[in-house]
Coordinates of N, CA and C and ligand atoms in Angstrom, one line a residue:
X1 N 24.8 -10.0 -10.4 CA 24.5 -8.7 -9.9 C 23.5 -8.0 -10.8
X2 N 22.4 -7.5 -10.1 CA 21.4 -6.8 -10.9 C 21.3 -5.4 -10.4
X3 N 21.5 -4.4 -11.3 CA 21.6 -3.0 -10.9 C 20.7 -2.2 -11.7
X4 N 20.3 -1.1 -11.0 CA 19.5 0.0 -11.7 C 20.3 1.3 -11.6
X5 N 20.4 2.0 -12.7 CA 21.0 3.3 -12.7 C 19.9 4.4 -12.9
X6 N 19.7 5.2 -11.8 CA 18.7 6.3 -11.9 C 19.5 7.6 -12.1
X7 N 18.7 8.6 -12.5 CA 19.3 9.9 -12.6 C 18.7 10.6 -13.8
X8 N 18.7 11.9 -13.8 CA 18.1 12.7 -14.9 C 18.8 12.5 -16.2
X9 N 18.1 12.8 -17.3 CA 18.8 12.8 -18.6 C 20.1 13.6 -18.5
X10 N 21.2 13.1 -19.1 CA 22.5 13.8 -19.1 C 23.3 13.6 -17.8
X11 N 22.8 12.8 -16.9 CA 23.6 12.6 -15.6 C 24.8 11.9 -15.8
X12 N 24.9 11.1 -16.9 CA 26.1 10.2 -17.2 C 25.8 8.8 -17.0
X13 N 24.5 8.4 -17.0 CA 24.1 7.0 -16.8 C 24.7 6.1 -17.9
X14 N 24.6 6.5 -19.1 CA 25.1 5.6 -20.2 C 26.6 5.5 -20.2
X15 N 27.2 6.6 -19.9 CA 28.7 6.7 -19.9 C 29.2 5.7 -18.8
X16 N 28.6 5.8 -17.6 CA 29.1 5.0 -16.5 C 28.6 3.5 -16.6
X17 N 27.4 3.4 -17.2 CA 26.8 2.0 -17.3 C 27.7 1.1 -18.1
X18 N 28.2 1.7 -19.2 CA 29.1 1.0 -20.1 C 30.3 0.4 -19.3
X19 N 30.9 1.3 -18.5 CA 32.1 0.9 -17.8 C 31.8 -0.1 -16.7
X20 N 30.7 0.1 -16.0 CA 30.4 -0.7 -14.8 C 30.0 -2.1 -15.3
X21 N 29.2 -2.1 -16.4 CA 28.8 -3.4 -17.0 C 30.0 -4.2 -17.4
X22 N 30.9 -3.6 -18.0 CA 32.1 -4.3 -18.5 C 32.9 -4.8 -17.3
X23 N 33.1 -4.0 -16.3 CA 33.8 -4.4 -15.1 C 33.2 -5.6 -14.4
X24 N 31.9 -5.6 -14.3 CA 31.3 -6.7 -13.6 C 30.8 -7.8 -14.5
X25 N 31.1 -7.7 -15.8 CA 30.6 -8.7 -16.8 C 29.1 -9.0 -16.7
X26 N 28.4 -7.9 -16.8 CA 26.9 -8.0 -16.8 C 26.4 -7.3 -18.0
X27 N 25.2 -7.6 -18.4 CA 24.6 -7.0 -19.6 C 24.2 -5.5 -19.3
X28 N 24.5 -4.6 -20.3 CA 24.1 -3.2 -20.2 C 22.8 -3.1 -21.0
X29 N 21.8 -2.8 -20.3 CA 20.5 -2.7 -20.9 C 20.0 -1.2 -20.9
X30 N 20.1 -0.5 -22.0 CA 19.6 0.8 -22.1 C 18.3 0.8 -22.9
X31 N 17.2 1.2 -22.2 CA 15.9 1.2 -23.0 C 15.9 2.2 -24.1
X32 N 16.6 3.4 -23.8 CA 16.7 4.4 -24.9 C 17.4 3.8 -26.1
X33 N 18.5 3.1 -25.9 CA 19.2 2.5 -27.1 C 18.4 1.5 -27.8
X34 N 17.6 0.7 -27.0 CA 16.8 -0.3 -27.6 C 15.7 0.3 -28.5
X35 N 15.1 1.4 -27.9 CA 14.1 2.1 -28.7 C 14.7 2.7 -30.0
X36 N 15.8 3.3 -29.9 CA 16.5 4.0 -31.1 C 16.8 2.9 -32.1
X37 N 17.2 1.7 -31.6 CA 17.4 0.6 -32.6 C 16.1 0.2 -33.3
X38 N 15.0 0.1 -32.5 CA 13.7 -0.2 -33.1 C 13.4 0.8 -34.2
X39 N 13.6 2.1 -33.9 CA 13.3 3.1 -34.9 C 14.2 3.0 -36.1
X40 N 15.5 2.7 -35.9 CA 16.4 2.6 -37.1 C 15.9 1.4 -37.9
X41 N 15.5 0.3 -37.3 CA 15.1 -0.9 -38.0 C 13.6 -0.8 -38.5
X42 N 13.0 0.4 -38.3 CA 11.6 0.6 -38.8 C 10.6 -0.4 -38.4
X43 N 10.7 -0.9 -37.1 CA 9.8 -1.9 -36.6 C 8.5 -1.2 -36.2
X44 N 7.4 -1.9 -36.0 CA 6.1 -1.3 -35.5 C 6.4 -0.7 -34.1
X45 N 7.1 -1.3 -33.2 CA 7.4 -0.8 -31.9 C 8.1 0.6 -32.1
X46 N 9.1 0.6 -33.0 CA 9.9 1.9 -33.2 C 8.9 3.0 -33.7
X47 N 8.0 2.6 -34.6 CA 7.1 3.6 -35.1 C 6.2 4.2 -34.0
X48 N 5.8 3.3 -33.1 CA 4.9 3.7 -32.0 C 5.7 4.6 -31.1
X49 N 6.9 4.3 -30.8 CA 7.7 5.0 -29.8 C 8.2 6.4 -30.3
X50 N 8.4 6.5 -31.6 CA 9.1 7.7 -32.1 C 8.4 9.0 -31.8
X51 N 7.1 9.0 -31.9 CA 6.4 10.3 -31.6 C 6.5 10.7 -30.2
X52 N 6.6 9.8 -29.2 CA 6.8 10.1 -27.8 C 8.2 10.7 -27.6
X53 N 9.2 9.9 -28.2 CA 10.6 10.3 -28.0 C 10.8 11.7 -28.5
X54 N 10.3 12.0 -29.7 CA 10.5 13.3 -30.4 C 9.9 14.4 -29.6
X55 N 8.9 14.1 -28.8 CA 8.3 15.2 -28.0 C 8.9 15.3 -26.6
X56 N 9.8 14.3 -26.3 CA 10.4 14.3 -25.0 C 9.5 13.7 -23.9
X57 N 8.5 13.0 -24.4 CA 7.6 12.3 -23.5 C 8.1 10.9 -23.2
X58 N 7.5 10.2 -22.2 CA 7.8 8.8 -22.0 C 7.0 7.9 -22.9
X59 N 7.6 6.8 -23.4 CA 6.9 5.8 -24.2 C 6.0 5.1 -23.2
X60 N 4.7 4.7 -23.6 CA 3.8 4.1 -22.6 C 4.4 2.9 -21.9
X61 N 4.0 2.8 -20.6 CA 4.6 1.7 -19.7 C 4.5 0.3 -20.3
X62 N 3.3 0.0 -20.8 CA 3.1 -1.4 -21.3 C 4.1 -1.8 -22.4
X63 N 4.4 -0.9 -23.3 CA 5.4 -1.1 -24.4 C 6.8 -1.4 -23.8
X64 N 7.2 -0.5 -22.8 CA 8.5 -0.6 -22.3 C 8.7 -1.9 -21.4
X65 N 7.6 -2.1 -20.6 CA 7.7 -3.3 -19.7 C 7.8 -4.6 -20.4
X66 N 7.0 -4.7 -21.5 CA 7.1 -5.9 -22.3 C 8.5 -6.1 -22.9
X67 N 9.1 -5.0 -23.4 CA 10.4 -5.0 -24.0 C 11.5 -5.4 -23.0
X68 N 11.4 -4.9 -21.8 CA 12.4 -5.2 -20.8 C 12.2 -6.6 -20.3
X69 N 11.0 -7.0 -20.1 CA 10.7 -8.4 -19.6 C 11.4 -9.4 -20.5
X70 N 11.3 -9.2 -21.8 CA 11.9 -10.1 -22.8 C 13.4 -10.0 -22.7
X71 N 13.9 -8.8 -22.6 CA 15.3 -8.6 -22.7 C 16.1 -9.2 -21.6
X72 N 15.5 -9.2 -20.4 CA 16.3 -9.7 -19.2 C 16.3 -11.2 -19.1
X73 N 15.5 -11.8 -20.0 CA 15.6 -13.3 -20.1 C 16.7 -13.8 -21.1
X74 N 17.3 -12.9 -21.8 CA 18.3 -13.3 -22.8 C 19.5 -13.9 -22.1
X75 N 20.2 -14.7 -22.9 CA 21.4 -15.5 -22.4 C 22.4 -14.6 -21.8
X76 N 22.7 -13.4 -22.3 CA 23.7 -12.5 -21.8 C 23.4 -11.9 -20.5
X77 N 22.2 -12.2 -19.9 CA 21.8 -11.6 -18.6 C 22.0 -12.7 -17.5
X78 N 22.6 -13.8 -17.8 CA 22.7 -14.8 -16.8 C 23.6 -14.4 -15.6
X79 N 24.6 -13.6 -15.9 CA 25.5 -13.1 -14.8 C 24.8 -11.9 -14.1
X80 N 23.8 -11.4 -14.7 CA 23.2 -10.1 -14.1 C 23.1 -9.1 -15.2
X81 N 22.6 -7.9 -14.8 CA 22.4 -6.9 -15.8 C 22.3 -5.5 -15.1
X82 N 22.5 -4.5 -15.9 CA 22.5 -3.1 -15.4 C 21.4 -2.4 -16.2
X83 N 20.4 -1.9 -15.6 CA 19.3 -1.2 -16.3 C 19.6 0.3 -16.3
X84 N 19.7 0.8 -17.5 CA 20.0 2.2 -17.7 C 18.9 2.9 -18.4
X85 N 18.1 3.7 -17.6 CA 17.0 4.4 -18.2 C 15.7 3.7 -17.9
X86 N 15.7 2.7 -17.1 CA 14.5 1.9 -16.7 C 14.7 1.4 -15.3
X87 N 13.7 1.5 -14.4 CA 12.4 2.0 -14.6 C 12.4 3.6 -14.6
X88 N 11.4 4.2 -15.2 CA 11.2 5.6 -15.2 C 9.9 6.1 -14.6
X89 N 9.1 5.1 -14.2 CA 7.8 5.4 -13.6 C 7.6 4.4 -12.5
X90 N 6.7 4.8 -11.5 CA 6.4 3.9 -10.4 C 5.8 2.6 -11.0
X91 N 4.9 2.7 -12.0 CA 4.3 1.5 -12.6 C 5.4 0.6 -13.2
X92 N 6.4 1.1 -13.8 CA 7.5 0.3 -14.3 C 8.3 -0.3 -13.2
X93 N 8.5 0.4 -12.1 CA 9.3 -0.1 -11.0 C 8.5 -1.3 -10.3
X94 N 7.1 -1.1 -10.2 CA 6.3 -2.2 -9.6 C 6.4 -3.4 -10.5
X95 N 6.3 -3.3 -11.8 CA 6.3 -4.4 -12.7 C 7.7 -5.1 -12.6
X96 N 8.8 -4.3 -12.5 CA 10.1 -4.9 -12.4 C 10.2 -5.7 -11.1
X97 N 9.7 -5.2 -10.1 CA 9.7 -5.8 -8.8 C 9.1 -7.2 -8.8
X98 N 8.1 -7.3 -9.6 CA 7.4 -8.6 -9.8 C 8.2 -9.6 -10.6
X99 N 9.1 -9.1 -11.4 CA 9.8 -10.0 -12.3 C 11.1 -10.5 -11.7
X100 N 11.8 -9.6 -10.9 CA 13.1 -10.0 -10.4 C 13.5 -9.1 -9.2
X101 N 14.5 -9.6 -8.4 CA 15.0 -8.8 -7.3 C 16.1 -7.9 -7.9
X102 N 16.4 -6.9 -7.2 CA 17.5 -6.0 -7.6 C 18.5 -5.9 -6.4
X103 N 19.8 -5.9 -6.8 CA 20.8 -5.8 -5.7 C 21.1 -4.4 -5.2
X104 N 21.1 -3.5 -6.2 CA 21.4 -2.1 -5.8 C 20.9 -1.1 -6.8
X105 N 20.5 0.1 -6.3 CA 20.1 1.1 -7.2 C 21.1 2.3 -7.1
X106 N 21.7 2.7 -8.2 CA 22.7 3.8 -8.1 C 22.0 5.0 -8.7
X107 N 22.0 6.1 -7.8 CA 21.4 7.3 -8.3 C 22.5 8.3 -8.6
X108 N 22.6 8.7 -9.8 CA 23.7 9.6 -10.2 C 23.1 11.1 -10.2
X109 N 23.7 11.9 -9.3 CA 23.1 13.2 -9.1 C 24.0 14.3 -9.7
X110 N 23.4 15.2 -10.5 CA 24.1 16.3 -11.1 C 23.2 17.5 -11.0
X111 N 23.8 18.7 -10.6 CA 22.9 19.9 -10.5 C 22.2 20.1 -11.8
X112 N 20.9 20.5 -11.6 CA 20.0 20.6 -12.7 C 20.6 21.6 -13.8
X113 N 21.2 22.7 -13.3 CA 21.6 23.7 -14.3 C 22.7 23.2 -15.2
X114 N 23.4 22.1 -14.9 CA 24.4 21.5 -15.7 C 23.9 20.6 -16.8
X115 N 22.6 20.2 -16.7 CA 22.1 19.1 -17.5 C 21.9 19.5 -19.0
X116 N 21.4 20.7 -19.2 CA 21.1 21.2 -20.5 C 22.4 21.2 -21.4
X117 N 23.4 21.7 -20.8 CA 24.7 21.8 -21.6 C 25.2 20.4 -21.8
X118 N 25.1 19.5 -20.9 CA 25.6 18.1 -21.1 C 24.8 17.5 -22.2
X119 N 23.5 17.7 -22.2 CA 22.6 16.9 -23.2 C 22.8 17.6 -24.6
X120 N 22.8 18.9 -24.6 CA 22.8 19.5 -26.0 C 24.2 19.4 -26.6
X121 N 25.2 19.1 -25.8 CA 26.6 18.9 -26.4 C 26.9 17.5 -26.6
X122 N 25.9 16.6 -26.4 CA 26.2 15.2 -26.5 C 26.2 14.8 -28.0
X123 N 27.2 14.0 -28.4 CA 27.2 13.4 -29.8 C 27.3 11.9 -29.6
X124 N 26.6 11.2 -30.5 CA 26.5 9.8 -30.3 C 27.1 9.1 -31.5
X125 N 27.6 7.9 -31.3 CA 28.1 7.0 -32.4 C 26.9 6.2 -32.8
X126 N 26.5 6.2 -34.1 CA 25.4 5.4 -34.6 C 25.7 3.9 -34.5
X127 N 27.0 3.5 -34.5 CA 27.3 2.1 -34.6 C 27.4 1.4 -33.3
X128 N 28.3 2.0 -32.4 CA 28.6 1.4 -31.1 C 27.8 2.0 -29.9
X129 N 27.2 3.2 -30.2 CA 26.4 3.8 -29.1 C 27.2 4.6 -28.1
X130 N 28.5 4.8 -28.4 CA 29.3 5.6 -27.5 C 28.8 7.0 -27.5
X131 N 28.9 7.7 -26.3 CA 28.5 9.1 -26.2 C 29.7 9.9 -25.9
X132 N 29.8 11.1 -26.6 CA 30.9 12.0 -26.4 C 30.3 13.4 -26.1
X133 N 31.1 14.3 -25.7 CA 30.7 15.7 -25.5 C 31.5 16.6 -26.3
X134 N 30.9 17.6 -27.0 CA 31.7 18.5 -27.9 C 32.7 19.3 -27.1
X135 N 32.6 19.4 -25.8 CA 33.6 20.2 -25.0 C 34.9 19.4 -24.9
X136 N 34.9 18.1 -25.0 CA 36.2 17.4 -24.9 C 36.5 16.6 -26.1
X137 N 35.6 16.4 -27.0 CA 35.8 15.6 -28.2 C 35.4 16.5 -29.4
X138 N 36.5 17.0 -30.1 CA 36.2 17.9 -31.1 C 36.1 17.2 -32.5
X139 N 36.6 16.0 -32.6 CA 36.5 15.2 -33.9 C 35.0 14.9 -34.1
X140 N 34.6 14.7 -35.3 CA 33.2 14.3 -35.5 C 33.1 12.8 -35.8
X141 N 34.1 12.0 -35.5 CA 34.0 10.6 -35.7 C 34.3 9.9 -34.3
X142 N 33.8 8.6 -34.3 CA 33.9 7.8 -33.0 C 35.4 7.3 -32.9
X143 N 35.9 7.5 -31.7 CA 37.3 7.0 -31.4 C 37.4 5.5 -31.6
X144 N 36.3 4.8 -31.3 CA 36.4 3.3 -31.3 C 36.2 2.7 -32.6
X145 N 35.2 3.3 -33.4 CA 34.9 2.6 -34.6 C 34.9 3.5 -35.9
X146 N 35.2 4.8 -35.6 CA 35.4 5.6 -36.8 C 34.1 6.2 -37.4
X147 N 33.0 5.7 -36.9 CA 31.7 6.2 -37.6 C 31.5 7.7 -37.3
X148 N 30.7 8.3 -38.2 CA 30.5 9.7 -38.0 C 29.4 9.9 -36.9
X149 N 29.8 10.8 -36.0 CA 28.9 11.0 -34.8 C 27.7 11.8 -35.3
X150 N 26.6 11.7 -34.5 CA 25.4 12.5 -34.8 C 24.8 13.0 -33.5
X151 N 24.0 14.0 -33.6 CA 23.2 14.6 -32.5 C 21.8 14.0 -32.4
X152 N 21.4 13.4 -31.3 CA 20.1 12.8 -31.2 C 19.1 14.0 -31.4
X153 N 18.0 13.7 -32.2 CA 16.9 14.7 -32.4 C 16.4 15.2 -31.1
X154 N 16.3 14.3 -30.1 CA 15.7 14.7 -28.8 C 16.7 15.4 -27.9
X155 N 17.9 15.6 -28.4 CA 18.9 16.3 -27.6 C 19.0 17.8 -27.9
X156 N 18.0 18.3 -28.7 CA 17.9 19.7 -29.0 C 17.2 20.4 -27.9
X157 N 17.5 21.7 -27.7 CA 17.1 22.4 -26.5 C 15.6 22.4 -26.4
X158 N 14.8 22.5 -27.4 CA 13.3 22.5 -27.4 C 12.8 21.3 -26.6
X159 N 13.4 20.1 -27.0 CA 12.9 18.9 -26.4 C 13.5 18.6 -25.0
X160 N 14.7 19.1 -24.8 CA 15.4 18.8 -23.6 C 14.6 19.4 -22.4
X161 N 14.1 20.6 -22.5 CA 13.4 21.2 -21.4 C 12.2 20.3 -21.0
X162 N 11.5 19.8 -21.9 CA 10.4 18.9 -21.6 C 10.8 17.6 -20.9
X163 N 12.0 17.0 -21.4 CA 12.5 15.8 -20.8 C 12.8 16.0 -19.4
X164 N 13.3 17.2 -19.1 CA 13.7 17.5 -17.7 C 12.4 17.6 -16.8
X165 N 11.4 18.2 -17.4 CA 10.1 18.4 -16.6 C 9.5 17.0 -16.4
X166 N 9.6 16.2 -17.4 CA 9.0 14.8 -17.3 C 9.8 14.0 -16.3
X167 N 11.1 14.2 -16.3 CA 12.0 13.5 -15.3 C 11.5 13.8 -13.9
X168 N 11.4 15.1 -13.6 CA 11.0 15.6 -12.3 C 9.7 15.0 -11.8
X169 N 8.7 15.0 -12.8 CA 7.3 14.6 -12.4 C 7.2 13.1 -12.3
X170 N 7.8 12.4 -13.2 CA 7.6 10.9 -13.2 C 8.7 10.0 -12.7
X171 N 9.9 10.5 -12.9 CA 11.1 9.5 -12.5 C 11.7 9.9 -11.2
X172 N 11.8 11.2 -10.9 CA 12.5 11.6 -9.6 C 11.8 10.9 -8.4
X173 N 10.5 10.7 -8.4 CA 9.9 10.0 -7.2 C 10.4 8.6 -7.0
X174 N 11.1 8.0 -8.0 CA 11.7 6.7 -7.8 C 12.8 6.7 -6.8
X175 N 13.4 7.8 -6.5 CA 14.5 7.9 -5.6 C 14.0 7.5 -4.2
X176 N 12.9 8.1 -3.8 CA 12.3 7.8 -2.5 C 11.7 6.4 -2.5
X177 N 11.2 6.0 -3.7 CA 10.6 4.6 -3.8 C 11.7 3.6 -3.5
X178 N 12.9 3.7 -4.1 CA 13.9 2.7 -3.8 C 14.6 2.9 -2.5
X179 N 14.6 4.1 -2.0 CA 15.2 4.3 -0.7 C 14.4 3.5 0.4
X180 N 13.1 3.4 0.2 CA 12.3 2.6 1.1 C 12.4 1.1 0.9
X181 N 12.8 0.7 -0.3 CA 12.7 -0.8 -0.6 C 14.0 -1.5 -0.8
X182 N 15.0 -0.8 -1.4 CA 16.3 -1.4 -1.8 C 17.5 -0.7 -1.3
X183 N 18.6 -1.1 -1.7 CA 19.9 -0.4 -1.4 C 20.1 0.7 -2.4
X184 N 19.9 1.9 -1.9 CA 20.1 3.1 -2.8 C 21.5 3.7 -2.6
X185 N 22.3 3.8 -3.6 CA 23.6 4.4 -3.5 C 23.6 5.7 -4.2
X186 N 23.8 6.8 -3.5 CA 23.8 8.2 -4.1 C 25.2 8.5 -4.5
X187 N 25.4 8.9 -5.8 CA 26.7 9.2 -6.3 C 26.7 10.7 -6.8
X188 N 27.8 11.4 -6.5 CA 28.0 12.7 -7.0 C 28.4 12.6 -8.5
X189 N 27.5 12.9 -9.4 CA 27.9 12.8 -10.8 C 28.5 14.1 -11.4
X190 N 28.8 15.0 -10.5 CA 29.3 16.3 -11.0 C 30.9 16.3 -10.7
X191 N 31.5 15.2 -11.2 CA 33.0 15.1 -11.1 C 33.4 14.6 -12.4
X192 N 34.8 14.5 -12.6 CA 35.3 13.9 -13.8 C 34.8 12.5 -14.0
X193 N 34.7 12.1 -15.3 CA 34.1 10.8 -15.6 C 34.8 9.6 -14.8
X194 N 36.1 9.6 -14.7 CA 36.8 8.6 -14.0 C 36.5 8.6 -12.5
X195 N 36.4 9.8 -11.9 CA 36.1 9.9 -10.5 C 34.7 9.4 -10.2
X196 N 33.7 9.6 -11.1 CA 32.4 9.1 -10.9 C 32.4 7.6 -10.9
X197 N 33.2 7.0 -11.9 CA 33.3 5.5 -12.0 C 33.9 5.0 -10.6
X198 N 34.9 5.6 -10.1 CA 35.5 5.2 -8.9 C 34.5 5.2 -7.7
X199 N 33.7 6.3 -7.7 CA 32.7 6.4 -6.6 C 31.7 5.3 -6.7
X200 N 31.3 5.0 -7.9 CA 30.3 3.9 -8.1 C 30.9 2.6 -7.6
X201 N 32.1 2.3 -8.1 CA 32.7 1.0 -7.7 C 32.9 0.9 -6.2
X202 N 33.3 2.0 -5.6 CA 33.4 2.0 -4.1 C 32.0 1.8 -3.4
X203 N 31.0 2.5 -3.9 CA 29.7 2.3 -3.4 C 29.2 0.9 -3.5
X204 N 29.4 0.3 -4.7 CA 29.0 -1.1 -4.9 C 29.7 -2.1 -4.0
X205 N 31.0 -1.8 -3.7 CA 31.8 -2.8 -3.0 C 31.4 -2.9 -1.5
X206 N 30.6 -1.9 -1.0 CA 30.2 -1.9 0.4 C 29.2 -2.9 0.7
Ligands
LIG301 P1 22.6 9.8 -19.7 O1 22.8 8.4 -20.2 O2 22.4 9.9 -18.2 O3 21.6 10.6 -20.4 P2 25.3 10.3 -20.9 O4 26.1 9.2 -20.2 O5 24.9 10.1 -22.3 O6 24.0 10.6 -19.9 O7 26.1 11.7 -20.7 C1 25.5 12.9 -21.2 C2 26.6 13.8 -21.8 O8 27.4 14.3 -20.7 C3 27.5 13.1 -22.8 O9 27.8 14.1 -23.8 C4 28.7 12.7 -22.0 O10 29.9 12.6 -22.7 C5 28.8 13.8 -20.9 N1 29.2 13.3 -19.6 C6 29.0 12.2 -19.0 N2 29.6 12.1 -17.8 C7 30.2 13.3 -17.6 C8 31.0 13.9 -16.5 N3 31.2 13.2 -15.4 N4 31.4 15.1 -16.7 C9 31.2 15.8 -17.8 N5 30.5 15.3 -18.9 C10 30.0 14.1 -18.8
LIG302 P1 17.3 7.9 -23.0 O1 18.2 7.3 -24.1 O2 17.4 7.1 -21.8 O3 17.6 9.3 -22.8 O4 15.8 7.8 -23.5 C1 15.4 8.5 -24.7 C2 13.9 8.5 -24.8 O5 13.4 7.2 -24.9 C3 13.1 9.1 -23.5 O6 13.0 10.5 -23.5 C4 11.8 8.4 -23.7 O7 11.0 9.0 -24.6 C5 12.2 7.0 -24.2 N1 12.4 6.0 -23.1 C6 13.6 5.4 -22.7 N2 13.4 4.6 -21.7 C7 12.1 4.7 -21.3 C8 11.4 4.2 -20.2 N3 11.9 3.4 -19.3 N4 10.0 4.5 -20.2 C9 9.5 5.3 -21.1 N5 10.2 5.9 -22.1 C10 11.5 5.6 -22.2

């Protein structure tokens, strides 16, 4: 099974992707996580990406496409994969279409006015990548591995506004793009986390 999760920053793609990838035993590929890992490891790719991420801009297509092309050939993708945060532009979608077929595209929809609070309240585990929200997780450590949680630099309000503008301009057009080409499943992401998961599983089983 090969899936794409679309949706604005803060829609819950990472939260749901983790659950769905585990359920269907497919690889969870988050381009944002991959880039943050490159930055942590101080690689040339990480250095090139950091300035874009810090400004809330997209990393250039050729960098991202090369990274994903290599990643989907890895052994853990033999059962399939779930792309979280990719593609984000029409050029990325066109390149992906040349590399592989996709079984379904899940678009997680959340009212725009909810997104800033979701993103600014997000806290991440540096070790396992789990995301929490300050509204329901008051401890500053990860439930799973005990690591101290941190706030992503690009989750501060100054950067978030630009990320939402960039999403509208560059990524939202992919909803119509996939509606014309593939199976697009629209999910109401403005429900409790477990209910969103149930809706996705129901949508995929059809
Ligand atoms: P994305 O990967 O789309 O940017 P995340 O999965 O990281 O989004 O979720 C963004 C924030 O919103 C996190 O703090 C997460 O805990 C929280 N969140 C995710 N899903 C929901 C939900 N259904 N209701 C409320 N908060 C949620
Ligand atoms: P995310 O973790 O998905 O919120 O992504 C964090 C940041 O990484 C984005 O704001 C972009 O700067 C960069 N990024 C992640 N995925 C992509 C992509 N597919 N294309 C371009 N930039 C990306």
